[in-house]
Tab-separated table of C-alpha atoms in Angstrom:
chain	number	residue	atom	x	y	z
A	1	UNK	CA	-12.987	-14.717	-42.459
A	2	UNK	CA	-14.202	-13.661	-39.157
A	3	UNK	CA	-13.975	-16.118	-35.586
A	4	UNK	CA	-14.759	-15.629	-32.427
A	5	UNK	CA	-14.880	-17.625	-28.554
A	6	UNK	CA	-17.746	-19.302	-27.790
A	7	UNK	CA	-17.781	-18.401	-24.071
A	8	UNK	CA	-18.998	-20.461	-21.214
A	9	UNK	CA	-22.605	-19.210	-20.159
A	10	UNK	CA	-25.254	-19.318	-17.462
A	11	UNK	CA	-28.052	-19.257	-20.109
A	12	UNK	CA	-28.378	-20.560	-23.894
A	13	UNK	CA	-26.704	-18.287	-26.688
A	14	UNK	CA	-28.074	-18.281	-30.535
A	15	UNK	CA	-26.708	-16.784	-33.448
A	16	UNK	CA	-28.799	-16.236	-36.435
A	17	UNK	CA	-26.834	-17.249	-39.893
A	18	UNK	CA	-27.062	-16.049	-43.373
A	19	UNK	CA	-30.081	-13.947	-42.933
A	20	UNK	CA	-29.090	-11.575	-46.110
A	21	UNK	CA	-28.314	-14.156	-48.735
A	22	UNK	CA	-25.712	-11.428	-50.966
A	23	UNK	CA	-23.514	-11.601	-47.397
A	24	UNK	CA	-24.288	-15.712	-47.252
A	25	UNK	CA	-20.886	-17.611	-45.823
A	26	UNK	CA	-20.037	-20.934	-44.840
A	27	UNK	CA	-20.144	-21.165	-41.065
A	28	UNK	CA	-17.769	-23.734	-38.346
A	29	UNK	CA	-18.138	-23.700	-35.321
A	30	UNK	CA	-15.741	-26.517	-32.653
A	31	UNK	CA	-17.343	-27.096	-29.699
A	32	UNK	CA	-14.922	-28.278	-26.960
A	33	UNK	CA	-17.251	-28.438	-24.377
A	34	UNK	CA	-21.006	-28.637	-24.016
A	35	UNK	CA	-23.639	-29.395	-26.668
A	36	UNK	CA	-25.823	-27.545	-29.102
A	37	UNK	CA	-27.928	-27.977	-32.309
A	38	UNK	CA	-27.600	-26.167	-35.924
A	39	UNK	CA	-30.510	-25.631	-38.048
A	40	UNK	CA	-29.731	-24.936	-41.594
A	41	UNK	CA	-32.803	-24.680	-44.210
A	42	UNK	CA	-34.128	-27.943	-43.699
A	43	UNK	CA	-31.086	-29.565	-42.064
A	44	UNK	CA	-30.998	-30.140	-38.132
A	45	UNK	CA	-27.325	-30.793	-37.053
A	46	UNK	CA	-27.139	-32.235	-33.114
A	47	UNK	CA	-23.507	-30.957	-31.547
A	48	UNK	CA	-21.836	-32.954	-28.670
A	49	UNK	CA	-18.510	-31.907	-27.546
A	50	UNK	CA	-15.619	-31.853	-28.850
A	51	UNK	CA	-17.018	-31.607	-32.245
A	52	UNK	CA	-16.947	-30.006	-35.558
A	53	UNK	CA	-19.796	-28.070	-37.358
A	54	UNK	CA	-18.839	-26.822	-40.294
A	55	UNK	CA	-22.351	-25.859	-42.464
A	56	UNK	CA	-21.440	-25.463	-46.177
A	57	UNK	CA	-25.047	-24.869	-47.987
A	58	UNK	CA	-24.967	-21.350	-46.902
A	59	UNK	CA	-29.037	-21.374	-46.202
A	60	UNK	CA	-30.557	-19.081	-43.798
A	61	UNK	CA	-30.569	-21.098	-40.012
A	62	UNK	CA	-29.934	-20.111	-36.364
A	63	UNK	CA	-27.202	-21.976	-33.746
A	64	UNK	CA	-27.786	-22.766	-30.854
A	65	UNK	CA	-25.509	-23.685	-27.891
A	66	UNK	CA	-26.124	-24.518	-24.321
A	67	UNK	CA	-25.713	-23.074	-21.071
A	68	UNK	CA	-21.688	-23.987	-20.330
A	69	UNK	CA	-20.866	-25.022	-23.594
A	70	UNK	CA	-17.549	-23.890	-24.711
A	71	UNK	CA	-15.694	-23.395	-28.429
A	72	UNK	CA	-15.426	-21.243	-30.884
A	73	UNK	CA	-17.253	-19.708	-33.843
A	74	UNK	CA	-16.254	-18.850	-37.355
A	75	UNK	CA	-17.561	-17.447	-40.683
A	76	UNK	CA	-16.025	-18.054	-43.967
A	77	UNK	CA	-16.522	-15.385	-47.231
A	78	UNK	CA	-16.064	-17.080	-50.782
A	79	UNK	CA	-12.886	-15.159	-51.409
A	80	UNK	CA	-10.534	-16.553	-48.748
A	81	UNK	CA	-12.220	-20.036	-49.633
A	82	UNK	CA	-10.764	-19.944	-53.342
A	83	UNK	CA	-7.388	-19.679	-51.497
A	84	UNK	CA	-7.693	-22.258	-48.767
A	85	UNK	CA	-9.280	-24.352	-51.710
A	86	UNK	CA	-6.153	-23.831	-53.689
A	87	UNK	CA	-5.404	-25.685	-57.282
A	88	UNK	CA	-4.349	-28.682	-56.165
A	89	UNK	CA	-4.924	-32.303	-56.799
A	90	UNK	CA	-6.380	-32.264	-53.635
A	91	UNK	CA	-8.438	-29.533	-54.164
A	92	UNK	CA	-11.227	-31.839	-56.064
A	93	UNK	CA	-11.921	-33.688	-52.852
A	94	UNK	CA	-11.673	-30.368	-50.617
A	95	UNK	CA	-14.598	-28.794	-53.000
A	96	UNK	CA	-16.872	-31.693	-52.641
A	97	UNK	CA	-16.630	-30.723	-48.882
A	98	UNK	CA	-17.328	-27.257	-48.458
A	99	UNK	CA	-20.538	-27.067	-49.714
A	100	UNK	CA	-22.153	-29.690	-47.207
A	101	UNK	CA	-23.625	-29.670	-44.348
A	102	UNK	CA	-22.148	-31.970	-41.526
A	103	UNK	CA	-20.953	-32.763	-38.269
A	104	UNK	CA	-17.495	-34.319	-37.173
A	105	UNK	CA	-17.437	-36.056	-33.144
A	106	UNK	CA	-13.823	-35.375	-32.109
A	107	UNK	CA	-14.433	-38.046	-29.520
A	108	UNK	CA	-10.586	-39.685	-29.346
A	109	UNK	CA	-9.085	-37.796	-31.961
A	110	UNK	CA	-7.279	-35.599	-29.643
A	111	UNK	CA	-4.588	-34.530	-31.860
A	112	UNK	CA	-6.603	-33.127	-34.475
A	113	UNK	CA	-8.822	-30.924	-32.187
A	114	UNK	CA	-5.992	-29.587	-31.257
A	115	UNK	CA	-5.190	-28.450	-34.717
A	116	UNK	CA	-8.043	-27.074	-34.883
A	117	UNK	CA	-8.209	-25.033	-32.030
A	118	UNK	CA	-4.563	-24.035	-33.086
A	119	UNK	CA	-5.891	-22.735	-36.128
A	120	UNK	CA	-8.872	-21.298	-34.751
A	121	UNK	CA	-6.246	-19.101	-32.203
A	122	UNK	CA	-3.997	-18.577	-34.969
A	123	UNK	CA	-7.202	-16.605	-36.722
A	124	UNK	CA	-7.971	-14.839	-33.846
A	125	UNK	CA	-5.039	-13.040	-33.108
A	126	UNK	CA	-4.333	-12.481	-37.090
A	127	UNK	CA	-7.914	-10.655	-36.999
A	128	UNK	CA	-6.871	-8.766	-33.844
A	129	UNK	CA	-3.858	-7.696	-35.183
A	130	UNK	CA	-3.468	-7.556	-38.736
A	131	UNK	CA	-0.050	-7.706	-39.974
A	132	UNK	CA	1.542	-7.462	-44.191
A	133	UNK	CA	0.346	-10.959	-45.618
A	134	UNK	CA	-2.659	-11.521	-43.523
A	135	UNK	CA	-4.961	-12.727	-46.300
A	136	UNK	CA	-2.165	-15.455	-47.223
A	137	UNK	CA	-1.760	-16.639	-42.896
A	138	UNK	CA	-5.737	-16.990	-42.812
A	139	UNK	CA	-6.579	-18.919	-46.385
A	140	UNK	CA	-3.482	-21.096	-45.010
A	141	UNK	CA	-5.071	-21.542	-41.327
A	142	UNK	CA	-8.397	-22.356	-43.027
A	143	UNK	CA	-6.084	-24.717	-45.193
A	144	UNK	CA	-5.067	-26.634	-42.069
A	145	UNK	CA	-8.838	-26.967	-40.930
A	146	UNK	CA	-10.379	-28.023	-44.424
A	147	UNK	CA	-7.799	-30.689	-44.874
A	148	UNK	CA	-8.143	-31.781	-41.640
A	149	UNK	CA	-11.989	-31.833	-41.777
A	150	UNK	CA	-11.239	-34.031	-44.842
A	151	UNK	CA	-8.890	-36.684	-43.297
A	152	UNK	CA	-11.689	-36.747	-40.498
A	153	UNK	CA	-15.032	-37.252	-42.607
A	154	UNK	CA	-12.856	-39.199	-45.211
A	155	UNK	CA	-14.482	-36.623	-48.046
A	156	UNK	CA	-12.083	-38.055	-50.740
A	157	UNK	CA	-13.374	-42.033	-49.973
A	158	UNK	CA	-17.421	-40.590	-50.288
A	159	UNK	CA	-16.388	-38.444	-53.159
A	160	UNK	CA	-14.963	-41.747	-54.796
A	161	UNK	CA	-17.956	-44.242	-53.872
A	162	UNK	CA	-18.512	-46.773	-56.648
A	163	UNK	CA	-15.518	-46.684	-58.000
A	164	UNK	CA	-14.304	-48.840	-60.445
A	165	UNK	CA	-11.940	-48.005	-63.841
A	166	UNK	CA	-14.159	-45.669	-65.273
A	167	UNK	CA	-14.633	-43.517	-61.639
A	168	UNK	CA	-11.173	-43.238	-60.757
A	169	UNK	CA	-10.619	-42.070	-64.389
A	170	UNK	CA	-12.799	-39.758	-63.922
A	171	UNK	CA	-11.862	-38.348	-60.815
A	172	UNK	CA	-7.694	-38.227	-61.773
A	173	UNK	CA	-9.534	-36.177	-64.946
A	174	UNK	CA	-11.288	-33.827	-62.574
A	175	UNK	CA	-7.827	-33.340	-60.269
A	176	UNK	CA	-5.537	-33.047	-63.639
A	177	UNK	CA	-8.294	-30.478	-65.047
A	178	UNK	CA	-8.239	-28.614	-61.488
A	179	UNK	CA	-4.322	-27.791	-61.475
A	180	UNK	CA	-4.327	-27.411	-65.470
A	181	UNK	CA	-7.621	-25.270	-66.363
A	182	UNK	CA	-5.441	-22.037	-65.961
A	183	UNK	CA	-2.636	-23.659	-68.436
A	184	UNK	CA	-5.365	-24.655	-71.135
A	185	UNK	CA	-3.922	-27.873	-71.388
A	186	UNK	CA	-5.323	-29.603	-74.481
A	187	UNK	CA	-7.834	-32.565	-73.714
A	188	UNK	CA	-4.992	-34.946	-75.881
A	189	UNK	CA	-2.541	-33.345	-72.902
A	190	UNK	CA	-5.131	-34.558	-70.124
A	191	UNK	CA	-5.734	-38.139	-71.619
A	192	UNK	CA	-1.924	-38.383	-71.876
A	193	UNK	CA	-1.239	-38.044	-68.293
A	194	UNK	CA	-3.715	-40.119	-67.951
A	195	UNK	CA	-2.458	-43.038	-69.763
A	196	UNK	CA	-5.471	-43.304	-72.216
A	197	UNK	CA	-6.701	-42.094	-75.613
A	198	UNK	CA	-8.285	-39.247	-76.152
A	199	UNK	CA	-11.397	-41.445	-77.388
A	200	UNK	CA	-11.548	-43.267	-74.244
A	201	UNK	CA	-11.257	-39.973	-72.231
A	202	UNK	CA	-14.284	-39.014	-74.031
A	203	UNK	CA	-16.489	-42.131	-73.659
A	204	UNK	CA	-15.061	-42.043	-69.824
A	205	UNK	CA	-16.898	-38.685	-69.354
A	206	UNK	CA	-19.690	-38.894	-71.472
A	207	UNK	CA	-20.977	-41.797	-69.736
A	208	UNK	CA	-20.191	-40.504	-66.259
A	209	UNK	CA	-21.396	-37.424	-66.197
A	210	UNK	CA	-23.240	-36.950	-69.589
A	211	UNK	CA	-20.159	-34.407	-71.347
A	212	UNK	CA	-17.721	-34.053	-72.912
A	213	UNK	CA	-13.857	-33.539	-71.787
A	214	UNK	CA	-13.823	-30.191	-73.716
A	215	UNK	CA	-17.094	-29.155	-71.611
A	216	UNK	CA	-15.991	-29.835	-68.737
A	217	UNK	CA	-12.663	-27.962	-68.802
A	218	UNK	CA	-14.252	-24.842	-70.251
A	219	UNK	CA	-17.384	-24.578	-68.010
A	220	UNK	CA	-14.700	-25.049	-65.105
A	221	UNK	CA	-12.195	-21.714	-66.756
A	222	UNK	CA	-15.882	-19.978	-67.034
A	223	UNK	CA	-16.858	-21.020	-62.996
A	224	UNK	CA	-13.280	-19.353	-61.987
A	225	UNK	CA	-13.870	-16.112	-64.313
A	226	UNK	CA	-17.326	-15.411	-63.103
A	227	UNK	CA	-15.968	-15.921	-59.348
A	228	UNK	CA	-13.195	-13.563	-60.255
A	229	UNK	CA	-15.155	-11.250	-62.064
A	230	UNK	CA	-17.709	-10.976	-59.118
A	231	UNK	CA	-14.741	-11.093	-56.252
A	232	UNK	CA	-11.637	-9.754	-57.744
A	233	UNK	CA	-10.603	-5.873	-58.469
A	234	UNK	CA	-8.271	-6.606	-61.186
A	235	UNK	CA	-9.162	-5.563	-64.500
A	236	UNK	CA	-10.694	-7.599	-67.206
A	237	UNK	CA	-7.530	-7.544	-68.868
A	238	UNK	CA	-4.949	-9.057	-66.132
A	239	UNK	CA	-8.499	-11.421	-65.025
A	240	UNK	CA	-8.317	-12.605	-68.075
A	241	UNK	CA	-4.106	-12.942	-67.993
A	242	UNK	CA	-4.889	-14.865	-65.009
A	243	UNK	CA	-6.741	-17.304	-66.361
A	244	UNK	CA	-3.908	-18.160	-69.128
A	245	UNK	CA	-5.808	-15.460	-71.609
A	246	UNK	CA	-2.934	-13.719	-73.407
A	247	UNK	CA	-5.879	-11.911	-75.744
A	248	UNK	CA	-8.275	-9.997	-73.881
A	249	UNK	CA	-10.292	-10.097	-77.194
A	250	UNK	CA	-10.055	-14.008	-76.766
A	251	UNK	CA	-10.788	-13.872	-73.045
A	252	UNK	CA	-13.932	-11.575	-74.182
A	253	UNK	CA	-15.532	-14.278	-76.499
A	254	UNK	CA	-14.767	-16.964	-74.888
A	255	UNK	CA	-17.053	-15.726	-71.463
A	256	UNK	CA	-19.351	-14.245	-73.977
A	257	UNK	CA	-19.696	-17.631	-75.572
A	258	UNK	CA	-20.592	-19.506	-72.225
A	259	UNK	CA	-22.237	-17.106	-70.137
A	260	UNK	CA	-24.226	-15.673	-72.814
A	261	UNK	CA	-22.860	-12.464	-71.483
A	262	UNK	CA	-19.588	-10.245	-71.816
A	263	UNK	CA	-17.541	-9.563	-68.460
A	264	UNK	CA	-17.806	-6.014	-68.300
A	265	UNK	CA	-21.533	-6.857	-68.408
A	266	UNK	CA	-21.297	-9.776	-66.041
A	267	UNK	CA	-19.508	-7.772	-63.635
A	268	UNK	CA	-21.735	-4.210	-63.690
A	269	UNK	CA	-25.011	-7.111	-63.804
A	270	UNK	CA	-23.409	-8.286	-60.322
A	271	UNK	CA	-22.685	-4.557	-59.015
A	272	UNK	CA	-26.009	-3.669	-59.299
A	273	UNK	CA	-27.692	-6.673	-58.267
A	274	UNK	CA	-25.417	-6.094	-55.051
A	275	UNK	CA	-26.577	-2.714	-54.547
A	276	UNK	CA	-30.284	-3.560	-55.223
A	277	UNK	CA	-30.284	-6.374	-52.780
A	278	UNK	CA	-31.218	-9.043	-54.916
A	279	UNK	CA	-28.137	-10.719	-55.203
A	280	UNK	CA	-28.425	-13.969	-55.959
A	281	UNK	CA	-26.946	-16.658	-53.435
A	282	UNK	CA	-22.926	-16.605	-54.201
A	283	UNK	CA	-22.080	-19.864	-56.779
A	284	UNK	CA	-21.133	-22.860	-54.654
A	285	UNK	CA	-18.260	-25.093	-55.489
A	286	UNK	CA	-20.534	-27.824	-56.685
A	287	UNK	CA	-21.998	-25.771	-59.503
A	288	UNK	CA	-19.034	-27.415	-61.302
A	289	UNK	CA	-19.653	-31.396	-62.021
């Protein structure tokens, strides 16, 4: 994560964003004084201070801020995302977020700016001065922000719209699976905490999204080992520990079996795409359902 002050100006300043799609990140930006405009692939995001920018998609674009306009400026890599993110219940609603593109007015929410701009000093100074633990201050900082950002836009109200029985069972599904995925719970486990049959957990996500439980909860272990594999330096091995693998053998055939693909060869496939610049833009958090 990298921040900076957006400085009060005689002239208009522009930054150019995510020009080199392998080095693509999510990009906020709080204006506390002045006004600007965002342009993000085909999105065109006015800014009127205070506000919040925060531009998930991660397409190419260019901001723009005029003369006086005050703030500050931040970038956001995948990896301290995952951490922010966390495993959480809440962590459903806080995914559904970060890949959009949107604009917050701070206009009488006073208190909350100020968290922000707390958190945006708090990153500052960690970046100036790195200390023992600084990975774990600035994934909590950006913590603070997303789940403020989420109280603000009122993310976990959109992400439920049209709820009725079958909607909220499907979204305590997607929060149990989120916090569980690592412990392989068994889908009779999820409908359990659930308070339903295993049959009706079925029909539940079948008709809402079109698969089944068992799907869903492995493409979701495959998402996080392709992230890792891609992100982390551990070895295959402890990866695969990570992810509640006690077999690397089992870990092995399991990616192998959904990503057509073993890790070794996942990970050396993403190496080299990396070196030949053709990396593909990073998976987004809404790849998973």
């Amino acid at each position: 994560m990298k921040a900076e002050r957006i400085e009060s100006s005689l002239q208009r300043r522009f930054w150019s964003l995510n020009r080199l799609s392998d080095l693509a990140e999510r990009q906020v930006v709080l204006l506390t004084d002045g006004s600007g405009e965002a342009e993000a692939g085909e999105d065109r995001l006015s800014i009127e201070a205070p506000a919040l920018l925060w531009l998930g998609d991660q397409q190419p674009g260019r901001l723009r801020v005029e003369a006086g306009s005050t703030g500050y400026r931040g970038h956001v890599a995948n990896a301290v995302l995952v951490d922010a993110i966390g495993d959480q219940a809440e962590s459903v609603d806080l995914r559904y977020l970060v890949d959009r593109n949107f604009v917050l007015s701070l206009a009488g929410q006073g208190e909350q700016a100020s968290v922000i701009a707390r958190c945006f000093n708090g990153v500052l100074n960690e970046l100036r001065q790195p200390q023992e633990g600084s990975p774990l201050l600035l994934a909590a900082l950006l913590r603070i922000m997303l789940v403020t950002m989420m109280r603000l836009s009122g993310a976990h109200e959109t992400s439920l719209v049209g709820t009725g029985e079958k909607a909220g069972l499907l979204q305590r599904f997607r929060q149990l699976v989120e916090m569980n995925f690592r412990s392989h719970w068994s889908i009779v486990q999820y409908a359990s905490a659930l308070g339903i049959s295993a049959d009706r957990l079925h029909a539940v996500c079948t008709s809402g999204i079109g698969k089944s439980p068992k799907a869903l909860v492995s493409e979701r272990l495959a998402h996080e080992a392709a992230l890792r594999l891609d992100r982390s330096a551990m070895t295959i091995q402890q990866l695969g520990h990570s992810l509640g693998f006690n077999d690397p053998a089992h870990f092995s055939n399991f990616f192998r079996r959904m990503m057509g693909i073993s890790p070794g060869a996942y990970r050396r496939q993403r190496a080299e795409a990396r070196r030949q610049g053709e990396l593909a833009p990073p998976a987004s958090f809404a790849d998973w359902p």
